Amino acid sequence: MMKQQMVLVLDFGGANRELVARQVRDLGVYSEIRPSRFSVEKIKELAPIGIILTGDAGNCDPEIRKLGIPVTDKHDDLQNFVMGECKARGDYDVDSYLEQKVAEIRQAVGSQRVLLALSGGVDSSVCASLLVKAIPGQINAIFVDHGFMRHGEPEAIAKAFEGQDINFVSIDAESRFLAKVAGVTDPEQKRKIIGHEFIAVFEEEAKKLGDIPFFAQGTIYPDIVESGGDYGNLVKSHHNVGGLPEKLGFEKVIEPLAGLFKDEVRKLGAKLGLPEAIVNRQPFPGPGLAVRVIGDLTKQKLDTLRAADHIVTGEIEANVKPVPQQYFCVLTNTPSVGIKNHTRIYDPVIAVRAINTQDFMTATYCPIPHEVLAKIANRIVAEVDGVSRVVYDITSKPPGTVEWE
Ligand code: XMP
């Protein structure tokens, strides 16, 4: 395997480090971001073929420019810099990434076992498939179903993974989670309780499997960059992103997707043969529908929300092109009067939310055609019990967050 070429993006603040790194990848060249404090010695170790300075690089160490590696602080003609001045081969793509990670994982893990927390999200699913390719039969994947998943989701995840060589175990923990959050109305409190319970369930299940030295998780490149530090290696002795590995006392953590941006993770997933429904899944919060039922949670409220959400998802996917980056609904705790089957009802309002966004840091509401919204509203009030009315959320982020809680 030919050594992978790399362009270093040295980050002096500002907002465009990821954009620049992403543009370099689009030229077929691997890129990595490092903070401006990164030493000349460490740069030498990384041996990049070129260095791009982002942000206010006025106080860049002059020694960096004397390394004999091309350096630029201009971003208007990256193609010329990377392919011309740095003489890049342009042979990086997800295939070469996959090949390299498979080799690295085999080398690091040997014949030992790896534990994986599989949430069914894009990242952990692609991580599972990559591990299967590298070390089939040496993986134990645990999926904790907290009962806050969407319609048909636990079944779809089980179907996608049961046949694979990952010793897949699905834990139905719905009643346990519901008991823990009963009566809790504060959103942060809900998140905390769910997070703790998740670790508790996972820990119990992991114990049953005995001692497993490695823990794998689907951390992706933006998570690594945003978590600070010196930005990631494949195997780390201490972990600072997730929370689960430290709590479980893991020392060896594998993050095979830690070099990839989200769109590359999706590409890799497709390449590894994951179903489209998983590869193109929209983001879904860890605490799931629990943060989309405003106020206290009951099984009945969750079922109501799940049924309404299924209608919203189906109608948007069938009728809005391109589909928004995220679309869902929220069960509010505001009741309103309505009439169903000639009878007065006083049931909660459902709010539909659909957003367009590049990075989820800012977002605008998606201007869904009125006839689609009308169909969604008609179907929800007709088909879902316990809903009186449907409204559409047209708030941008900021000031409105994507989620309501
Ligand atoms: P907000 O509501 O912060 O959402 O504007 C931005 C993006 O993050 C997702 N989100 C979460 N993801 N755990 C997660 O894993 C959470 O607690 C959580 N809260 C929000 C949200 O769905 C959106 O994509």
CSV table of C-alpha atoms and ligand atoms in Angstrom, one decimal:
chain,number,residue,atom,x,y,z
A,1,MET,CA,0.0,0.0,0.0
A,2,MET,CA,1.4,3.4,-1.0
A,3,LYS,CA,1.7,5.8,1.9
A,4,GLN,CA,-1.3,8.2,2.0
A,5,GLN,CA,-0.4,11.8,1.2
A,6,MET,CA,-1.8,14.4,3.5
A,7,VAL,CA,-2.4,18.1,3.5
A,8,LEU,CA,-2.3,19.8,6.9
A,9,VAL,CA,-4.9,22.5,7.6
A,10,LEU,CA,-3.4,24.6,10.5
A,11,ASP,CA,-6.2,26.3,12.3
A,12,PHE,CA,-5.6,29.9,13.5
A,13,GLY,CA,-9.3,30.5,14.4
A,14,GLY,CA,-12.2,31.6,12.3
A,15,ALA,CA,-14.9,29.4,10.9
A,16,ASN,CA,-13.5,27.9,7.6
A,17,ARG,CA,-11.1,25.2,8.7
A,18,GLU,CA,-13.6,22.3,8.0
A,19,LEU,CA,-14.6,23.9,4.7
A,20,VAL,CA,-11.0,24.1,3.5
A,21,ALA,CA,-10.2,20.5,4.7
A,22,ARG,CA,-13.3,19.3,2.9
A,23,GLN,CA,-12.3,21.1,-0.3
A,24,VAL,CA,-8.9,19.4,-0.2
A,25,ARG,CA,-10.7,16.0,0.1
A,26,ASP,CA,-12.8,16.8,-2.9
A,27,LEU,CA,-9.5,17.1,-4.9
A,28,GLY,CA,-8.8,13.5,-3.9
A,29,VAL,CA,-6.3,14.4,-1.2
A,30,TYR,CA,-6.5,13.4,2.4
A,31,SER,CA,-6.5,16.4,4.8
A,32,GLU,CA,-6.3,16.9,8.5
A,33,ILE,CA,-6.9,19.9,10.8
A,34,ARG,CA,-4.6,20.7,13.6
A,35,PRO,CA,-4.6,23.6,16.1
A,36,SER,CA,-2.2,26.6,15.5
A,37,ARG,CA,-0.3,25.6,18.7
A,38,PHE,CA,0.8,22.3,17.0
A,39,SER,CA,4.6,22.3,17.2
A,40,VAL,CA,7.1,22.2,14.3
A,41,GLU,CA,8.3,18.9,15.6
A,42,LYS,CA,4.8,17.4,15.4
A,43,ILE,CA,4.3,18.8,11.9
A,44,LYS,CA,7.5,17.1,10.8
A,45,GLU,CA,6.2,13.8,12.2
A,46,LEU,CA,3.0,14.1,10.3
A,47,ALA,CA,5.0,14.9,7.1
A,48,PRO,CA,2.2,16.7,5.2
A,49,ILE,CA,2.8,17.4,1.5
A,50,GLY,CA,1.5,20.9,2.0
A,51,ILE,CA,0.2,23.2,4.8
A,52,ILE,CA,-2.8,25.5,4.5
A,53,LEU,CA,-3.2,28.2,7.2
A,54,THR,CA,-6.8,29.2,8.1
A,55,GLY,CA,-8.0,32.1,10.2
A,56,ASP,CA,-5.7,34.9,11.2
A,57,ALA,CA,-2.3,33.4,10.6
A,58,GLY,CA,-0.3,36.6,11.2
A,59,ASN,CA,1.6,35.1,14.1
A,60,CYS,CA,2.4,31.7,12.5
A,61,ASP,CA,5.8,30.4,13.6
A,62,PRO,CA,8.3,31.4,10.9
A,63,GLU,CA,10.0,28.0,11.3
A,64,ILE,CA,7.0,26.4,9.7
A,65,ARG,CA,7.7,28.2,6.5
A,66,LYS,CA,11.3,27.0,6.5
A,67,LEU,CA,10.4,23.2,6.6
A,68,GLY,CA,10.6,23.0,2.8
A,69,ILE,CA,6.9,22.1,2.7
A,70,PRO,CA,4.7,24.4,0.5
A,71,VAL,CA,2.6,26.7,2.8
A,72,THR,CA,-0.3,29.0,1.8
A,73,ASP,CA,-2.8,31.2,3.6
A,74,LYS,CA,-4.8,31.8,0.5
A,75,HIS,CA,-7.9,29.7,-0.2
A,76,ASP,CA,-9.1,31.0,-3.5
A,77,ASP,CA,-7.2,28.5,-5.7
A,78,LEU,CA,-6.7,25.4,-3.6
A,79,GLN,CA,-6.6,23.2,-6.6
A,80,ASN,CA,-3.5,24.9,-8.0
A,81,PHE,CA,-1.8,24.8,-4.6
A,82,VAL,CA,-2.6,21.2,-3.8
A,83,MET,CA,-2.2,19.6,-7.2
A,84,GLY,CA,0.4,22.0,-8.5
A,85,GLU,CA,2.7,23.2,-5.7
A,86,CYS,CA,2.3,20.2,-3.4
A,87,LYS,CA,2.3,17.7,-6.3
A,88,ALA,CA,-0.5,15.7,-4.9
A,89,ARG,CA,-1.3,12.4,-6.6
A,90,GLY,CA,-5.1,12.9,-6.0
A,91,ASP,CA,-5.6,9.2,-5.2
A,92,TYR,CA,-7.5,9.5,-1.9
A,93,ASP,CA,-11.1,8.3,-1.8
A,94,VAL,CA,-13.2,6.3,0.6
A,95,ASP,CA,-11.8,3.0,-1.0
A,96,SER,CA,-8.3,3.9,0.0
A,97,TYR,CA,-9.4,5.0,3.4
A,98,LEU,CA,-11.2,1.7,3.9
A,99,GLU,CA,-8.2,-0.3,2.8
A,100,GLN,CA,-6.0,1.6,5.2
A,101,LYS,CA,-8.3,1.4,8.2
A,102,VAL,CA,-8.9,-2.3,7.7
A,103,ALA,CA,-5.1,-2.9,7.8
A,104,GLU,CA,-4.8,-0.7,10.9
A,105,ILE,CA,-7.6,-2.4,12.8
A,106,ARG,CA,-6.2,-5.8,12.1
A,107,GLN,CA,-2.8,-4.8,13.3
A,108,ALA,CA,-4.1,-3.1,16.5
A,109,VAL,CA,-6.7,-5.7,17.5
A,110,GLY,CA,-5.0,-9.0,16.5
A,111,SER,CA,-7.2,-11.8,17.6
A,112,GLN,CA,-8.8,-10.0,20.5
A,113,ARG,CA,-12.5,-8.9,20.8
A,114,VAL,CA,-14.1,-5.6,20.2
A,115,LEU,CA,-17.3,-4.3,21.9
A,116,LEU,CA,-19.5,-1.9,19.9
A,117,ALA,CA,-22.5,0.2,21.1
A,118,LEU,CA,-24.7,0.2,18.1
A,119,SER,CA,-27.3,2.9,18.1
A,120,GLY,CA,-28.5,2.3,14.5
A,121,GLY,CA,-27.4,5.8,13.5
A,122,VAL,CA,-25.3,6.3,10.4
A,123,ASP,CA,-22.0,6.5,12.2
A,124,SER,CA,-22.3,3.4,14.5
A,125,SER,CA,-23.8,1.4,11.7
A,126,VAL,CA,-20.9,2.2,9.3
A,127,CYS,CA,-18.5,1.5,12.1
A,128,ALA,CA,-20.0,-1.9,12.6
A,129,SER,CA,-19.8,-2.7,8.9
A,130,LEU,CA,-16.2,-1.6,8.7
A,131,LEU,CA,-15.3,-3.8,11.7
A,132,VAL,CA,-17.0,-6.8,10.0
A,133,LYS,CA,-14.8,-6.3,7.0
A,134,ALA,CA,-11.6,-6.0,9.2
A,135,ILE,CA,-12.2,-8.5,12.0
A,136,PRO,CA,-15.3,-10.6,11.3
A,137,GLY,CA,-16.4,-12.8,14.2
A,138,GLN,CA,-14.4,-10.7,16.8
A,139,ILE,CA,-17.2,-8.1,17.4
A,140,ASN,CA,-19.9,-8.0,20.0
A,141,ALA,CA,-22.5,-5.3,19.1
A,142,ILE,CA,-25.1,-4.2,21.7
A,143,PHE,CA,-28.1,-2.2,20.7
A,144,VAL,CA,-30.0,-0.7,23.6
A,145,ASP,CA,-33.6,0.0,22.7
A,146,HIS,CA,-34.7,2.7,25.1
A,147,GLY,CA,-38.2,2.8,23.8
A,148,PHE,CA,-37.7,6.3,22.3
A,149,MET,CA,-37.1,5.1,18.8
A,150,ARG,CA,-39.2,5.9,15.8
A,151,HIS,CA,-41.8,3.7,14.1
A,152,GLY,CA,-40.2,0.4,12.9
A,153,GLU,CA,-36.7,1.5,13.8
A,154,PRO,CA,-35.6,-1.2,16.3
A,155,GLU,CA,-36.9,-3.8,13.8
A,156,ALA,CA,-35.0,-2.2,10.9
A,157,ILE,CA,-31.8,-2.1,12.9
A,158,ALA,CA,-32.1,-5.7,13.9
A,159,LYS,CA,-32.9,-6.7,10.3
A,160,ALA,CA,-29.8,-4.9,9.0
A,161,PHE,CA,-27.4,-6.4,11.5
A,162,GLU,CA,-28.7,-9.8,12.7
A,163,GLY,CA,-27.3,-11.6,9.7
A,164,GLN,CA,-23.9,-9.9,10.1
A,165,ASP,CA,-20.9,-11.3,11.9
A,166,ILE,CA,-21.2,-9.1,14.9
A,167,ASN,CA,-22.9,-11.2,17.6
A,168,PHE,CA,-25.7,-8.7,17.5
A,169,VAL,CA,-27.8,-8.3,20.7
A,170,SER,CA,-30.8,-6.1,21.0
A,171,ILE,CA,-31.9,-5.2,24.5
A,172,ASP,CA,-35.5,-4.2,25.0
A,173,ALA,CA,-35.2,-1.7,27.9
A,174,GLU,CA,-38.3,0.4,27.3
A,175,SER,CA,-40.0,-0.2,30.6
A,176,ARG,CA,-36.8,0.4,32.5
A,177,PHE,CA,-36.3,3.8,30.8
A,178,LEU,CA,-39.9,4.8,31.1
A,179,ALA,CA,-39.8,4.0,34.9
A,180,LYS,CA,-36.8,6.2,35.3
A,181,VAL,CA,-38.2,9.3,33.5
A,182,ALA,CA,-41.7,9.0,34.8
A,183,GLY,CA,-42.9,12.4,36.0
A,184,VAL,CA,-39.7,14.2,34.9
A,185,THR,CA,-40.5,17.4,32.9
A,186,ASP,CA,-37.2,19.3,32.8
A,187,PRO,CA,-35.5,18.6,29.4
A,188,GLU,CA,-31.9,18.5,30.7
A,189,GLN,CA,-33.0,16.3,33.6
A,190,LYS,CA,-34.5,13.9,31.1
A,191,ARG,CA,-31.3,13.8,29.0
A,192,LYS,CA,-29.2,13.2,32.1
A,193,ILE,CA,-31.4,10.3,33.3
A,194,ILE,CA,-31.5,8.7,29.9
A,195,GLY,CA,-27.7,9.0,29.5
A,196,HIS,CA,-27.1,7.4,32.9
A,197,GLU,CA,-29.6,4.6,32.3
A,198,PHE,CA,-28.0,3.9,28.9
A,199,ILE,CA,-24.7,3.4,30.5
A,200,ALA,CA,-26.2,1.2,33.3
A,201,VAL,CA,-27.9,-1.1,30.8
A,202,PHE,CA,-24.9,-1.2,28.5
A,203,GLU,CA,-22.6,-2.0,31.4
A,204,GLU,CA,-24.8,-4.9,32.6
A,205,GLU,CA,-24.9,-6.4,29.1
A,206,ALA,CA,-21.2,-5.9,28.6
A,207,LYS,CA,-20.4,-7.7,31.9
A,208,LYS,CA,-22.3,-10.7,30.7
A,209,LEU,CA,-19.9,-11.0,27.8
A,210,GLY,CA,-16.8,-11.1,30.0
A,211,ASP,CA,-13.6,-9.1,29.5
A,212,ILE,CA,-13.3,-7.5,26.1
A,213,PRO,CA,-10.3,-5.3,25.7
A,214,PHE,CA,-11.4,-3.0,22.9
A,215,PHE,CA,-14.3,-0.6,22.6
A,216,ALA,CA,-15.2,0.8,19.2
A,217,GLN,CA,-17.3,3.8,18.4
A,218,GLY,CA,-18.4,5.7,15.4
A,219,THR,CA,-16.9,9.1,16.3
A,220,ILE,CA,-16.4,11.1,13.1
A,221,TYR,CA,-13.9,13.8,12.2
A,222,PRO,CA,-16.0,16.9,13.1
A,223,ASP,CA,-16.6,15.4,16.6
A,224,ILE,CA,-12.8,15.0,17.0
A,225,VAL,CA,-12.0,18.5,15.8
A,226,GLU,CA,-14.7,20.1,17.9
A,227,SER,CA,-13.6,18.2,21.0
A,228,GLY,CA,-10.3,20.1,21.0
A,229,GLY,CA,-7.0,18.5,22.1
A,230,ASP,CA,-4.6,17.6,19.3
A,231,TYR,CA,-7.3,15.9,17.2
A,232,GLY,CA,-7.3,12.2,17.3
A,233,ASN,CA,-5.5,8.9,16.5
A,234,LEU,CA,-7.0,5.5,15.7
A,235,VAL,CA,-6.3,4.0,19.1
A,236,LYS,CA,-6.2,6.2,22.2
A,237,SER,CA,-5.5,5.3,25.7
A,238,HIS,CA,-7.9,7.9,27.1
A,239,HIS,CA,-11.0,9.0,25.5
A,240,ASN,CA,-12.4,12.5,25.6
A,241,VAL,CA,-15.4,12.6,23.3
A,242,GLY,CA,-18.0,9.9,24.2
A,243,GLY,CA,-18.4,9.2,27.9
A,244,LEU,CA,-19.2,5.6,27.6
A,245,PRO,CA,-15.6,4.2,27.3
A,246,GLU,CA,-14.4,6.0,30.5
A,247,LYS,CA,-17.4,5.0,32.5
A,248,LEU,CA,-16.9,1.4,31.5
A,249,GLY,CA,-13.2,1.6,32.3
A,250,PHE,CA,-12.1,0.9,28.7
A,251,GLU,CA,-8.5,1.8,28.0
A,252,LYS,CA,-8.4,0.9,24.3
A,253,VAL,CA,-10.8,2.7,22.1
A,254,ILE,CA,-11.0,2.3,18.3
A,255,GLU,CA,-12.6,5.0,16.2
A,256,PRO,CA,-12.2,3.9,12.6
A,257,LEU,CA,-14.3,6.8,11.2
A,258,ALA,CA,-12.4,9.5,13.0
A,259,GLY,CA,-10.8,10.8,9.8
A,260,LEU,CA,-14.1,11.1,7.9
A,261,PHE,CA,-16.6,13.9,7.3
A,262,LYS,CA,-20.3,13.0,7.4
A,263,ASP,CA,-20.8,12.7,3.6
A,264,GLU,CA,-17.7,10.4,3.4
A,265,VAL,CA,-19.1,8.2,6.1
A,266,ARG,CA,-22.3,7.8,4.1
A,267,LYS,CA,-20.3,7.0,1.0
A,268,LEU,CA,-18.4,4.4,2.9
A,269,GLY,CA,-21.6,2.9,4.3
A,270,ALA,CA,-23.0,2.5,0.8
A,271,LYS,CA,-19.8,0.9,-0.4
A,272,LEU,CA,-19.9,-1.5,2.5
A,273,GLY,CA,-23.4,-2.5,1.4
A,274,LEU,CA,-25.5,-0.9,4.2
A,275,PRO,CA,-29.2,-0.3,3.2
A,276,GLU,CA,-30.0,3.1,1.9
A,277,ALA,CA,-32.4,3.7,4.8
A,278,ILE,CA,-29.5,3.5,7.2
A,279,VAL,CA,-26.9,5.3,5.1
A,280,ASN,CA,-29.1,8.3,4.4
A,281,ARG,CA,-30.7,8.5,7.8
A,282,GLN,CA,-31.3,12.0,9.1
A,283,PRO,CA,-29.8,12.9,12.4
A,284,PHE,CA,-31.7,11.7,15.4
A,285,PRO,CA,-30.9,12.7,19.0
A,286,GLY,CA,-29.5,10.1,21.4
A,287,PRO,CA,-32.4,10.5,23.8
A,288,GLY,CA,-34.7,10.1,20.7
A,289,LEU,CA,-38.4,10.8,21.0
A,290,ALA,CA,-38.0,11.5,24.7
A,291,VAL,CA,-37.0,15.1,23.8
A,292,ARG,CA,-39.8,15.4,21.3
A,293,VAL,CA,-42.6,14.8,23.9
A,294,ILE,CA,-42.8,18.1,25.8
A,295,GLY,CA,-43.2,17.6,29.5
A,296,ASP,CA,-43.5,14.2,31.2
A,297,LEU,CA,-43.3,11.0,29.2
A,298,THR,CA,-45.7,8.1,29.0
A,299,LYS,CA,-45.9,5.1,26.7
A,300,GLN,CA,-49.2,6.4,25.3
A,301,LYS,CA,-47.7,9.8,24.4
A,302,LEU,CA,-44.7,8.2,22.8
A,303,ASP,CA,-47.0,5.9,20.7
A,304,THR,CA,-49.0,9.0,19.6
A,305,LEU,CA,-45.9,10.8,18.6
A,306,ARG,CA,-44.5,7.8,16.8
A,307,ALA,CA,-47.7,7.4,14.7
A,308,ALA,CA,-47.7,11.1,13.8
A,309,ASP,CA,-44.0,11.1,13.0
A,310,HIS,CA,-44.5,8.1,10.7
A,311,ILE,CA,-47.0,10.1,8.7
A,312,VAL,CA,-44.8,13.2,8.6
A,313,THR,CA,-41.8,11.2,7.5
A,314,GLY,CA,-43.7,9.3,4.8
A,315,GLU,CA,-45.4,12.4,3.3
A,316,ILE,CA,-42.2,14.5,3.3
A,317,GLU,CA,-40.1,11.8,1.7
A,318,ALA,CA,-42.7,11.1,-1.0
A,319,ASN,CA,-43.6,14.8,-1.8
A,320,VAL,CA,-40.7,17.1,-1.0
A,321,LYS,CA,-37.7,17.1,-3.2
A,322,PRO,CA,-34.9,17.4,-2.2
A,323,VAL,CA,-35.9,16.2,1.2
A,324,PRO,CA,-35.0,18.6,4.0
A,325,GLN,CA,-32.0,17.7,6.2
A,326,GLN,CA,-34.2,17.0,9.1
A,327,TYR,CA,-38.0,16.5,9.5
A,328,PHE,CA,-40.1,15.3,12.4
A,329,CYS,CA,-42.8,16.3,14.8
A,330,VAL,CA,-43.2,17.2,18.4
A,331,LEU,CA,-46.0,16.3,20.8
A,332,THR,CA,-46.6,19.6,22.7
A,333,ASN,CA,-48.2,19.7,26.2
A,334,THR,CA,-50.7,22.3,25.0
A,335,PRO,CA,-54.2,20.9,24.6
A,336,SER,CA,-56.7,22.5,22.2
A,337,VAL,CA,-60.3,22.0,21.5
A,338,GLY,CA,-61.4,20.0,18.5
A,339,ILE,CA,-64.3,17.9,17.2
A,340,LYS,CA,-63.8,14.3,16.2
A,341,ASN,CA,-66.6,11.9,15.3
A,342,HIS,CA,-69.2,14.6,16.4
A,343,THR,CA,-67.6,14.7,19.8
A,344,ARG,CA,-65.7,17.5,21.5
A,345,ILE,CA,-62.1,16.6,22.2
A,346,TYR,CA,-59.4,18.5,24.2
A,347,ASP,CA,-56.2,16.9,23.1
A,348,PRO,CA,-52.6,18.0,22.5
A,349,VAL,CA,-51.3,20.0,19.5
A,350,ILE,CA,-48.7,18.3,17.3
A,351,ALA,CA,-46.0,20.6,15.8
A,352,VAL,CA,-44.3,19.7,12.5
A,353,ARG,CA,-40.7,20.8,12.0
A,354,ALA,CA,-38.6,20.5,8.8
A,355,ILE,CA,-35.3,22.3,8.3
A,356,ASN,CA,-32.7,23.1,5.7
A,357,THR,CA,-29.2,23.4,7.0
A,358,GLN,CA,-25.6,22.9,6.0
A,359,ASP,CA,-24.1,22.2,9.4
A,360,PHE,CA,-27.0,22.1,12.0
A,361,MET,CA,-25.4,25.2,13.7
A,362,THR,CA,-27.8,27.4,11.8
A,363,ALA,CA,-30.9,26.3,10.0
A,364,THR,CA,-34.0,27.7,8.2
A,365,TYR,CA,-37.4,26.2,8.1
A,366,CYS,CA,-38.2,24.3,4.9
A,367,PRO,CA,-40.9,26.0,2.8
A,368,ILE,CA,-42.9,22.8,2.4
A,369,PRO,CA,-45.8,23.2,-0.2
A,370,HIS,CA,-49.1,24.0,1.5
A,371,GLU,CA,-50.8,21.1,0.0
A,372,VAL,CA,-48.3,18.7,1.5
A,373,LEU,CA,-48.7,20.4,4.9
A,374,ALA,CA,-52.5,20.2,4.6
A,375,LYS,CA,-52.3,16.5,3.8
A,376,ILE,CA,-50.0,15.9,6.8
A,377,ALA,CA,-52.4,17.8,9.1
A,378,ASN,CA,-55.5,16.0,7.7
A,379,ARG,CA,-54.0,12.6,8.1
A,380,ILE,CA,-52.6,13.1,11.6
A,381,VAL,CA,-55.9,14.4,13.0
A,382,ALA,CA,-57.8,11.6,11.2
A,383,GLU,CA,-55.5,8.7,11.8
A,384,VAL,CA,-53.9,9.4,15.2
A,385,ASP,CA,-55.9,9.3,18.4
A,386,GLY,CA,-55.1,11.9,21.0
A,387,VAL,CA,-54.2,14.8,18.7
A,388,SER,CA,-56.5,17.8,18.2
A,389,ARG,CA,-54.6,20.0,15.8
A,390,VAL,CA,-51.4,20.3,13.8
A,391,VAL,CA,-49.2,23.4,13.4
A,392,TYR,CA,-46.1,24.0,11.4
A,393,ASP,CA,-43.0,25.5,13.0
A,394,ILE,CA,-41.5,28.2,10.8
A,395,THR,CA,-38.7,29.4,13.3
A,396,SER,CA,-35.2,29.6,12.0
A,397,LYS,CA,-32.1,28.7,14.1
A,398,PRO,CA,-31.0,30.9,15.7
A,399,PRO,CA,-33.0,31.8,17.7
A,400,GLY,CA,-35.0,28.6,17.6
A,401,THR,CA,-33.0,25.4,18.1
A,402,VAL,CA,-33.8,22.4,15.9
A,403,GLU,CA,-35.3,20.4,18.7
A,404,TRP,CA,-37.9,21.8,21.0
A,405,GLU,CA,-36.3,20.5,24.2
B,1,XMP,P1,-30.4,21.7,18.3
B,1,XMP,O1,-31.7,21.4,18.9
B,1,XMP,O2,-29.3,21.9,19.3
B,1,XMP,O3,-30.0,20.5,17.3
B,1,XMP,O4,-30.5,22.9,17.4
B,1,XMP,C1,-28.9,20.4,16.4
B,1,XMP,C2,-28.8,19.0,16.0
B,1,XMP,O5,-28.4,18.2,17.1
B,1,XMP,C3,-29.4,17.1,17.3
B,1,XMP,N1,-29.5,17.0,18.7
B,1,XMP,C4,-29.0,16.0,19.5
B,1,XMP,N2,-28.3,14.9,19.1
B,1,XMP,N3,-28.3,14.2,21.4
B,1,XMP,C5,-27.9,14.0,20.1
B,1,XMP,O6,-27.3,13.0,19.8
B,1,XMP,C6,-29.0,15.2,21.8
B,1,XMP,O7,-29.3,15.4,23.0
B,1,XMP,C7,-29.4,16.2,20.8
B,1,XMP,N4,-30.1,17.3,20.8
B,1,XMP,C8,-30.2,17.8,19.6
B,1,XMP,C9,-30.6,17.6,16.6
B,1,XMP,O8,-31.5,16.6,16.3
B,1,XMP,C10,-30.1,18.4,15.4
B,1,XMP,O9,-29.7,17.5,14.4
